[in-house]
Short mmCIF file of C-alpha atoms in Angstrom, two decimals:
data_model
loop_
_atom_site.label_atom_id
_atom_site.label_comp_id
_atom_site.label_asym_id
_atom_site.label_seq_id
_atom_site.Cartn_x
_atom_site.Cartn_y
_atom_site.Cartn_z
CA MET A 5 4.91 -28.90 9.15
CA SER A 6 5.81 -26.70 12.18
CA GLU A 7 8.23 -24.50 10.25
CA ASN A 8 9.09 -24.10 6.60
CA ARG A 9 12.07 -22.47 4.81
CA LEU A 10 10.68 -18.89 5.22
CA ALA A 11 11.61 -19.07 8.86
CA ARG A 12 15.34 -18.30 7.72
CA GLU A 13 14.24 -15.13 6.04
CA THR A 14 14.29 -11.71 7.55
CA SER A 15 11.20 -10.07 5.77
CA PRO A 16 8.29 -9.66 8.15
CA TYR A 17 6.01 -10.63 5.44
CA LEU A 18 7.89 -13.97 4.70
CA LEU A 19 8.12 -14.66 8.33
CA GLN A 20 4.25 -14.29 8.72
CA HIS A 21 4.05 -17.48 6.51
CA ALA A 22 6.94 -19.48 8.21
CA HIS A 23 4.55 -21.84 9.90
CA ASN A 24 2.07 -22.32 7.08
CA PRO A 25 1.63 -26.12 6.24
CA VAL A 26 2.62 -24.96 2.61
CA ASP A 27 6.19 -26.05 1.60
CA TRP A 28 7.03 -22.53 0.72
CA TYR A 29 10.29 -21.36 -0.84
CA PRO A 30 11.75 -17.97 -1.05
CA TRP A 31 12.49 -16.49 -4.52
CA GLY A 32 15.58 -18.15 -5.97
CA GLU A 33 17.09 -20.90 -8.22
CA GLU A 34 16.58 -23.56 -5.61
CA ALA A 35 12.72 -23.34 -6.14
CA PHE A 36 12.96 -23.38 -9.90
CA ALA A 37 15.58 -26.18 -9.90
CA ARG A 38 13.15 -28.26 -7.87
CA ALA A 39 10.38 -27.47 -10.30
CA ARG A 40 12.41 -28.53 -13.37
CA THR A 41 13.50 -31.81 -11.56
CA GLU A 42 9.92 -32.82 -10.44
CA ASP A 43 8.37 -31.40 -13.65
CA LYS A 44 6.05 -29.23 -11.56
CA PRO A 45 4.71 -25.71 -12.29
CA VAL A 46 5.55 -22.82 -9.88
CA LEU A 47 2.99 -21.22 -7.72
CA LEU A 48 4.02 -17.60 -7.23
CA SER A 49 2.43 -15.63 -4.45
CA VAL A 50 3.41 -12.08 -4.08
CA GLY A 51 2.28 -9.71 -1.18
CA TYR A 52 3.42 -7.48 1.58
CA SER A 53 3.01 -7.42 5.33
CA ALA A 54 0.43 -4.57 5.56
CA CYS A 55 -1.88 -6.02 2.90
CA HIS A 56 -5.31 -6.91 4.25
CA TRP A 57 -6.26 -9.30 1.51
CA CYS A 58 -2.98 -11.03 1.76
CA HIS A 59 -3.75 -11.96 5.43
CA VAL A 60 -7.35 -13.10 4.30
CA MET A 61 -6.00 -15.37 1.82
CA GLU A 62 -3.41 -16.83 4.13
CA ARG A 63 -6.07 -17.52 6.87
CA GLU A 64 -8.52 -19.00 4.25
CA SER A 65 -6.13 -21.06 2.14
CA PHE A 66 -2.48 -21.21 3.06
CA GLU A 67 -3.17 -22.17 6.76
CA ASN A 68 -5.82 -24.85 5.54
CA PRO A 69 -4.13 -28.26 5.63
CA GLU A 70 -6.15 -29.65 2.68
CA ILE A 71 -5.35 -26.66 0.53
CA ALA A 72 -1.75 -26.61 1.57
CA ALA A 73 -1.56 -30.37 0.65
CA ALA A 74 -2.86 -29.67 -2.81
CA MET A 75 -0.26 -26.90 -3.24
CA ASN A 76 2.51 -29.26 -2.10
CA ALA A 77 1.35 -32.06 -4.35
CA GLY A 78 1.01 -30.22 -7.57
CA PHE A 79 3.27 -27.14 -7.43
CA VAL A 80 6.61 -25.73 -6.15
CA SER A 81 5.30 -22.76 -4.09
CA VAL A 82 7.36 -19.53 -3.96
CA LYS A 83 6.45 -16.50 -1.51
CA VAL A 84 7.79 -13.13 -2.46
CA ASP A 85 7.71 -9.78 -0.41
CA ARG A 86 6.96 -7.22 -3.17
CA GLU A 87 8.86 -4.64 -1.12
CA GLU A 88 12.03 -6.60 -1.11
CA ARG A 89 11.71 -7.74 -4.71
CA PRO A 90 10.00 -5.07 -6.69
CA ASP A 91 11.59 -6.37 -9.79
CA VAL A 92 9.95 -9.79 -9.43
CA ASP A 93 6.65 -7.86 -8.52
CA HIS A 94 6.75 -5.54 -11.48
CA ILE A 95 7.48 -8.39 -14.14
CA TYR A 96 4.54 -10.69 -13.03
CA MET A 97 2.08 -7.81 -12.29
CA GLN A 98 2.47 -6.82 -15.89
CA ALA A 99 1.54 -10.48 -16.80
CA VAL A 100 -1.36 -10.47 -14.39
CA GLN A 101 -2.65 -7.19 -15.74
CA SER A 102 -2.28 -8.54 -19.39
CA LEU A 103 -4.43 -11.57 -18.55
CA THR A 104 -7.07 -9.99 -16.42
CA GLY A 105 -7.11 -6.25 -17.22
CA ARG A 106 -6.30 -5.48 -13.47
CA GLY A 107 -3.81 -6.12 -10.69
CA GLY A 108 -3.36 -6.07 -6.98
CA TRP A 109 -2.29 -8.05 -3.97
CA PRO A 110 -2.00 -10.85 -3.13
CA MET A 111 -0.70 -11.64 -6.57
CA THR A 112 -1.17 -15.24 -7.60
CA VAL A 113 0.76 -16.36 -10.68
CA PHE A 114 1.34 -19.79 -12.04
CA LEU A 115 4.66 -20.28 -13.93
CA THR A 116 6.42 -22.84 -15.95
CA PRO A 117 9.68 -24.22 -14.43
CA ASP A 118 11.52 -21.62 -16.49
CA GLY A 119 9.52 -18.77 -15.05
CA THR A 120 7.20 -18.06 -17.81
CA PRO A 121 3.70 -17.09 -16.56
CA PHE A 122 0.71 -18.89 -18.00
CA TYR A 123 -2.14 -17.97 -15.62
CA GLY A 124 -2.70 -15.43 -12.88
CA GLY A 125 -4.83 -13.33 -10.76
CA THR A 126 -5.01 -11.67 -7.39
CA TYR A 127 -7.01 -12.94 -4.36
CA PHE A 128 -8.81 -16.28 -4.69
CA PRO A 129 -11.40 -17.47 -2.01
CA PRO A 130 -11.38 -20.98 -0.70
CA GLU A 131 -14.61 -21.85 -2.58
CA ASP A 132 -16.52 -20.28 -5.55
CA ARG A 133 -17.49 -16.82 -4.70
CA HIS A 134 -18.54 -13.43 -6.23
CA GLY A 135 -17.54 -14.79 -9.79
CA LEU A 136 -14.23 -15.98 -8.64
CA PRO A 137 -13.22 -19.61 -8.75
CA GLY A 138 -12.43 -21.38 -5.46
CA PHE A 139 -8.58 -21.75 -4.93
CA PRO A 140 -8.78 -25.57 -4.46
CA ARG A 141 -10.78 -25.95 -7.75
CA LEU A 142 -8.25 -23.64 -9.56
CA LEU A 143 -5.30 -25.66 -8.27
CA ALA A 144 -6.86 -29.01 -9.50
CA ALA A 145 -7.68 -27.40 -12.80
CA LEU A 146 -4.18 -26.04 -13.40
CA ALA A 147 -2.32 -29.25 -12.07
CA ASP A 148 -4.44 -31.22 -14.52
CA ALA A 149 -3.87 -28.85 -17.57
CA TRP A 150 -0.09 -29.08 -16.79
CA ARG A 151 -0.29 -32.86 -16.81
CA SER A 152 -2.63 -33.45 -19.67
CA ARG A 153 -2.59 -30.23 -21.79
CA ARG A 154 0.82 -29.17 -21.69
CA ALA A 155 1.20 -27.67 -25.24
CA GLU A 156 -1.72 -25.37 -24.42
CA VAL A 157 -0.13 -24.29 -21.24
CA VAL A 158 3.18 -23.56 -22.87
CA GLN A 159 1.43 -21.67 -25.80
CA SER A 160 -0.38 -19.47 -23.26
CA GLY A 161 3.01 -18.66 -21.79
CA ARG A 162 4.40 -17.67 -25.08
CA GLU A 163 1.46 -15.40 -25.92
CA ILE A 164 1.72 -13.72 -22.60
CA THR A 165 5.34 -13.04 -23.08
CA GLU A 166 5.14 -11.76 -26.52
CA SER A 167 2.31 -9.36 -25.33
CA LEU A 168 4.68 -8.01 -22.52
CA SER A 169 7.52 -7.75 -25.04
CA GLN A 170 5.45 -5.56 -27.48
CA THR A 171 4.40 -3.28 -24.55
CA ASP A 172 8.00 -2.99 -23.42
CA ARG A 173 9.06 -2.05 -27.08
CA LEU A 174 6.48 0.73 -27.17
CA ARG A 175 7.51 1.98 -23.76
CA ARG A 176 11.04 2.21 -24.82
CA SER A 177 10.12 4.42 -27.87
CA ALA A 178 9.08 7.37 -25.70
CA THR A 179 9.78 10.92 -26.93
CA LEU A 180 10.87 13.94 -24.99
CA LEU A 181 8.41 15.89 -23.06
CA GLY A 182 6.96 19.00 -24.72
CA ASP A 183 4.01 21.25 -24.20
CA GLU A 184 1.79 19.06 -26.53
CA ILE A 185 2.40 16.21 -24.28
CA LEU A 186 1.96 18.07 -20.96
CA PHE A 187 -1.37 19.65 -22.07
CA SER A 188 -2.62 16.27 -23.45
CA ALA A 189 -1.73 14.60 -20.15
CA PHE A 190 -3.51 17.32 -18.28
CA SER A 191 -6.61 16.96 -20.53
CA GLY A 192 -6.53 13.19 -19.78
CA ILE A 193 -6.45 13.70 -16.17
CA SER A 194 -9.08 16.42 -16.00
CA SER A 195 -11.50 14.29 -18.00
CA GLN A 196 -11.43 11.85 -14.99
CA PHE A 197 -11.63 14.36 -12.32
CA ASP A 198 -14.46 14.04 -9.62
CA GLU A 199 -15.85 17.47 -9.32
CA GLU A 200 -17.48 17.06 -5.92
CA TRP A 201 -14.99 14.92 -4.05
CA GLY A 202 -11.68 15.21 -5.77
CA GLY A 203 -9.65 12.33 -7.00
CA LEU A 204 -10.11 10.53 -10.13
CA GLY A 205 -12.93 8.29 -11.21
CA GLY A 206 -15.09 6.45 -8.67
CA ALA A 207 -14.35 3.81 -6.21
CA PRO A 208 -11.86 2.70 -5.13
CA LYS A 209 -9.97 5.83 -4.91
CA PHE A 210 -6.18 6.03 -4.40
CA PRO A 211 -4.38 9.22 -3.41
CA GLN A 212 -1.99 9.17 -6.42
CA PRO A 213 0.39 11.82 -5.09
CA MET A 214 2.56 11.93 -8.34
CA ILE A 215 -0.48 12.70 -10.51
CA TRP A 216 -1.45 15.65 -8.13
CA GLU A 217 2.28 16.84 -8.06
CA PHE A 218 1.96 16.98 -11.92
CA VAL A 219 -1.25 18.84 -11.98
CA LEU A 220 0.12 21.25 -9.36
CA ARG A 221 3.16 21.91 -11.40
CA PHE A 222 0.94 22.33 -14.49
CA PHE A 223 -0.86 25.04 -12.57
CA LYS A 224 2.30 26.77 -11.66
CA ARG A 225 3.68 26.71 -15.14
CA THR A 226 0.54 27.59 -16.88
CA GLY A 227 -1.64 29.49 -14.34
CA ASN A 228 -4.55 27.24 -15.31
CA PRO A 229 -7.29 27.97 -12.81
CA TYR A 230 -9.05 24.47 -13.09
CA ALA A 231 -5.60 22.76 -12.45
CA LYS A 232 -5.59 24.73 -9.12
CA ARG A 233 -9.02 23.80 -8.27
CA MET A 234 -8.38 20.03 -9.09
CA VAL A 235 -5.52 19.89 -6.79
CA HIS A 236 -7.12 21.89 -3.92
CA THR A 237 -10.28 20.07 -4.07
CA THR A 238 -8.55 16.68 -4.00
CA LEU A 239 -6.31 17.51 -1.12
CA ILE A 240 -8.89 19.12 1.02
CA ARG A 241 -11.38 16.24 0.46
CA MET A 242 -8.74 13.64 1.33
CA ALA A 243 -7.64 15.49 4.54
CA ARG A 244 -11.20 15.72 5.63
CA GLY A 245 -12.14 12.17 5.00
CA GLY A 246 -11.70 8.99 6.87
CA MET A 247 -8.73 7.86 4.65
CA TYR A 248 -6.70 10.35 6.67
CA ASP A 249 -6.07 9.48 10.34
CA GLN A 250 -7.93 12.28 12.03
CA LEU A 251 -6.36 11.51 15.55
CA GLY A 252 -2.90 10.31 14.81
CA GLY A 253 -2.19 11.78 11.28
CA GLY A 254 -1.13 9.76 8.17
CA PHE A 255 -2.85 8.44 5.21
CA ALA A 256 -4.25 4.87 4.77
CA ARG A 257 -3.32 3.43 1.40
CA TYR A 258 -6.72 3.88 -0.37
CA SER A 259 -10.40 4.52 -0.03
CA VAL A 260 -12.88 1.86 -0.90
CA ASP A 261 -15.49 4.44 -1.64
CA ALA A 262 -15.54 7.52 -3.84
CA HIS A 263 -15.81 9.90 -0.86
CA TRP A 264 -12.46 9.10 0.87
CA MET A 265 -14.47 7.78 3.87
CA ILE A 266 -13.60 4.27 4.39
CA PRO A 267 -10.04 3.23 3.81
CA HIS A 268 -8.23 -0.13 3.64
CA PHE A 269 -6.39 0.93 6.93
CA GLU A 270 -2.95 -0.14 6.23
CA LYS A 271 -0.38 2.88 6.11
CA MET A 272 2.53 2.89 3.74
CA LEU A 273 5.71 4.90 4.26
CA TYR A 274 5.94 5.71 0.45
CA ASP A 275 2.40 7.11 0.36
CA ASN A 276 2.86 9.30 3.50
CA ALA A 277 6.27 10.61 2.44
CA GLN A 278 4.81 11.63 -0.96
CA LEU A 279 1.72 12.95 0.49
CA ALA A 280 3.58 15.06 2.97
CA SER A 281 5.67 16.47 0.14
CA LEU A 282 2.49 17.24 -1.85
CA TYR A 283 0.63 18.98 1.00
CA LEU A 284 3.85 21.00 1.57
CA HIS A 285 4.06 22.04 -2.20
CA ALA A 286 0.34 22.78 -2.08
CA TRP A 287 0.90 25.20 0.97
CA LEU A 288 3.64 26.85 -0.73
CA ALA A 289 1.49 27.36 -3.86
CA PHE A 290 -1.83 28.24 -2.28
CA GLY A 291 -0.83 29.42 1.27
CA ASP A 292 -3.75 27.23 2.78
CA PRO A 293 -2.97 26.43 6.39
CA GLU A 294 -4.86 23.19 6.26
CA CYS A 295 -2.24 21.89 3.82
CA ARG A 296 0.58 22.96 6.12
CA ARG A 297 -1.21 21.26 9.15
CA VAL A 298 -1.80 17.90 7.21
CA CYS A 299 1.97 17.91 6.04
CA GLU A 300 3.13 18.43 9.64
CA GLU A 301 0.77 15.83 11.13
CA THR A 302 1.75 13.42 8.50
CA LEU A 303 5.46 13.83 9.23
CA ASP A 304 4.95 13.93 13.00
CA TYR A 305 3.08 10.42 12.70
CA VAL A 306 6.16 9.10 10.63
CA LEU A 307 8.57 10.25 13.51
CA ARG A 308 6.49 8.93 16.24
CA GLU A 309 5.35 5.59 14.85
CA MET A 310 7.61 4.65 11.76
CA THR A 311 11.15 5.71 12.91
CA ASP A 312 13.87 3.12 14.04
CA PRO A 313 16.14 4.05 16.65
CA ALA A 314 19.03 3.90 14.31
CA GLY A 315 17.47 6.50 12.02
CA GLY A 316 15.76 4.38 9.33
CA PHE A 317 12.05 4.75 8.49
CA TYR A 318 10.06 1.57 8.66
CA SER A 319 7.91 0.44 5.67
CA ALA A 320 4.34 0.03 6.68
CA GLU A 321 1.66 -0.46 9.37
CA ASP A 322 -0.99 -3.16 8.85
CA ALA A 323 -4.65 -2.74 8.56
CA ASP A 324 -5.57 -5.41 10.98
CA SER A 325 -5.21 -5.71 14.78
CA GLU A 326 -6.67 -8.59 16.86
CA GLY A 327 -7.67 -10.12 13.54
CA HIS A 328 -10.02 -7.32 12.52
CA GLU A 329 -9.52 -4.68 9.88
CA GLY A 330 -9.44 -1.25 11.25
CA LYS A 331 -10.04 -2.16 14.84
CA PHE A 332 -7.36 0.08 16.08
CA TYR A 333 -8.84 3.15 14.46
CA VAL A 334 -12.71 2.95 14.72
CA TRP A 335 -14.94 4.03 17.59
CA THR A 336 -18.44 3.61 18.88
CA ALA A 337 -20.34 6.74 20.39
CA ASP A 338 -20.36 4.99 23.65
CA GLU A 339 -16.49 4.58 23.73
CA ILE A 340 -16.07 8.37 23.01
CA ARG A 341 -18.50 9.29 25.81
CA ALA A 342 -16.52 7.08 28.15
CA VAL A 343 -13.41 8.90 27.39
CA LEU A 344 -14.60 12.48 26.95
CA GLY A 345 -17.76 12.66 29.32
CA ALA A 346 -19.44 16.04 29.06
CA ASP A 347 -17.28 17.02 26.04
CA ALA A 348 -18.28 14.03 24.07
CA ASP A 349 -21.23 15.58 22.04
CA ARG A 350 -18.84 18.14 20.51
CA ALA A 351 -16.42 15.38 19.43
CA LEU A 352 -19.36 13.25 18.15
CA ALA A 353 -20.45 16.08 15.92
CA TYR A 354 -17.01 17.19 14.68
CA TRP A 355 -15.84 13.80 13.66
CA GLY A 356 -19.25 12.69 12.21
CA VAL A 357 -20.00 9.97 14.75
CA ASP A 358 -23.44 11.40 15.50
CA ARG A 359 -24.41 10.52 11.92
CA GLY A 360 -24.27 6.77 12.77
CA PRO A 361 -21.98 3.96 12.19
CA ASN A 362 -20.19 3.83 8.75
CA PHE A 363 -17.91 0.79 9.21
CA GLU A 364 -19.24 -2.68 10.57
CA GLY A 365 -21.29 -1.12 13.31
CA THR A 366 -18.44 1.41 14.39
CA SER A 367 -17.49 4.82 13.14
CA ASN A 368 -14.36 5.68 11.19
CA LEU A 369 -13.55 9.22 12.05
CA PHE A 370 -13.97 12.16 9.41
CA LEU A 371 -14.42 15.84 9.46
CA ALA A 372 -18.10 16.59 9.39
CA GLY A 373 -17.72 20.28 8.95
CA GLU A 374 -14.94 22.92 8.84
CA PRO A 375 -11.68 22.11 10.54
CA ASP A 376 -11.03 23.67 13.92
CA PRO A 377 -7.77 22.02 15.07
CA GLU A 378 -7.06 24.34 17.89
CA SER A 379 -10.15 24.13 19.70
CA VAL A 380 -10.50 20.30 19.38
CA ALA A 381 -6.86 19.74 20.28
CA PRO A 382 -7.60 18.67 23.85
CA LEU A 383 -10.30 16.21 22.73
CA ARG A 384 -8.07 14.83 20.08
CA ARG A 385 -5.22 14.35 22.56
CA ARG A 386 -7.43 12.55 25.08
CA LEU A 387 -8.82 10.17 22.41
CA LEU A 388 -5.31 9.59 21.13
CA GLU A 389 -4.14 8.57 24.57
CA ARG A 390 -6.98 6.10 25.00
CA ARG A 391 -6.42 4.72 21.53
CA ALA A 392 -2.76 4.11 22.45
CA ARG A 393 -3.92 1.61 24.92
CA ARG A 394 -5.47 -0.74 22.22
CA VAL A 395 -3.55 -3.54 20.49
CA ARG A 396 -1.63 -1.75 17.67
CA PRO A 397 -1.60 -3.05 14.05
CA GLY A 398 1.39 -5.07 13.08
CA ARG A 399 4.41 -3.01 11.77
CA ASP A 400 6.79 -3.99 9.08
CA ASP A 401 9.95 -2.92 10.38
CA LYS A 402 12.19 -3.47 7.52
CA VAL A 403 13.90 -0.30 6.10
CA LEU A 404 13.61 0.13 2.17
CA ALA A 405 16.34 2.50 0.71
CA ALA A 406 14.05 3.83 -1.89
CA TRP A 407 11.27 4.67 0.35
CA ASN A 408 13.49 6.03 2.95
CA GLY A 409 14.83 8.35 0.16
CA LEU A 410 11.26 9.59 -0.43
CA ALA A 411 10.74 10.26 3.37
CA CYS A 412 14.27 11.77 3.72
CA ARG A 413 13.38 14.38 1.01
CA ALA A 414 10.10 15.22 2.76
CA PHE A 415 11.60 15.77 6.08
CA ALA A 416 14.30 17.95 4.55
CA GLU A 417 12.19 20.15 2.38
CA ALA A 418 9.54 20.50 5.09
CA GLY A 419 12.09 21.33 7.72
CA ARG A 420 13.44 24.00 5.58
CA ALA A 421 10.24 25.47 4.24
CA LEU A 422 8.42 25.23 7.56
CA GLY A 423 11.19 26.21 9.99
CA ARG A 424 11.17 22.80 11.73
CA PRO A 425 14.81 21.80 12.93
CA ASP A 426 13.49 18.55 14.23
CA TYR A 427 12.44 17.57 10.54
CA VAL A 428 15.95 18.72 9.32
CA ALA A 429 17.60 16.58 12.05
CA ALA A 430 15.48 13.54 11.20
CA ALA A 431 16.39 13.98 7.45
CA ALA A 432 20.13 14.22 8.24
CA ARG A 433 20.02 11.28 10.69
CA ASN A 434 18.17 9.15 8.18
CA ALA A 435 20.68 10.05 5.40
CA GLU A 436 23.52 9.16 7.66
CA PHE A 437 21.88 5.99 8.56
CA VAL A 438 21.31 4.77 4.84
CA LEU A 439 24.82 5.66 3.97
CA ASP A 440 26.51 4.01 6.88
CA ALA A 441 24.27 0.93 7.36
CA MET A 442 22.89 0.23 3.92
CA ARG A 443 26.12 0.29 1.68
CA HIS A 444 28.20 -2.69 1.13
CA ASP A 445 31.28 -2.66 -1.30
CA GLY A 446 30.09 0.56 -2.70
CA ARG A 447 26.62 -0.60 -3.52
CA LEU A 448 23.48 0.81 -1.93
CA LEU A 449 21.47 -2.10 -0.41
CA ARG A 450 17.79 -2.19 -1.11
CA THR A 451 16.66 -3.49 2.45
CA TRP A 452 17.72 -3.54 6.03
CA LYS A 453 16.19 -4.93 9.07
CA GLY A 454 17.42 -5.09 12.61
CA GLY A 455 21.15 -4.76 11.49
#
């Protein structure tokens, strides 16, 4: 199959799958009508364009003619961009978490023709590996169950639906916030705090900006010194680690280790917008110039790399370039010496490269000591100029209204607080763009791409 139905879509993620041999459908009634007519279950695959493991599963399974043939024979396959359809993603992610106790992307869910989930997970390898069933074996088992043990499948779907309904009823019975709830929430967060490296728990570690906004506000409300320490430790550790792009600014989505050193390299607009706001609020609360610098470098990254000429902000940058995760960002010592010559030893020590490779034989940069941004600025600029010649990761250039709202707020707040008229102008231009280009018949549209 040279081209499937996804070729008519505008989502960069769906278009990435337009030439798979899988007979993909976008989300909609057409797919479910076919499932009912042919009496087949629906295979729902949800991801997003910057997702590394989504690309891995595509290469291993969706581009494999034999696996695609099994999908086409036994299922009606539906592809969803979670950023276009967060409602669909949310519903079925709850089901996967109920089934497996965890979630993530790519999300793989098997549905009855009426949309009821009966089995699900995230990434599945092409053969049995690391305790996960191989995707072909899973397809065969579920197709057989649908044909020969239909009652069990339907019952499984009913049980999942009832479990989700109970959870929803509990969620709707929420009470108003009061001091007891606030102190209880802080107690729960502080019990998971990593005293040395900041953040919560162990690996993997996510930045979780809304949690740290809560802890920061809790400190401002109560004066609790431990809350201040928690926020400050977390923000400084993240900013000095490899999850933060030490040359170009901006944060990757999460760290695979507990020390913020090695990220999954995709950069998301919503993360960077919220983190820029968080670092701004921390600077206003603590007066730490490092927080101000990280806020500005993050917003400068968004302006430089994630801004549409019309004024919208793009959604994400991929983790991979030239088929390798992180290739755009990592360095060898020899590469740095070739760029910096006699100045290389200082850079190697400053960004921790002299400690040896930390990512697949190369080095992902981090601050090995105290920051000294002014003195290393010429070195940073030269390395950034050389890095710009590399093949950039793919960029998801769709504009999402909700994420643009987060970024618009970050630019407006930072522009006012930091005396940056360029940030204020970016916020105003973005607001005008959203109101002019993303409204139809009085309704705010969720997504825009290329007009």
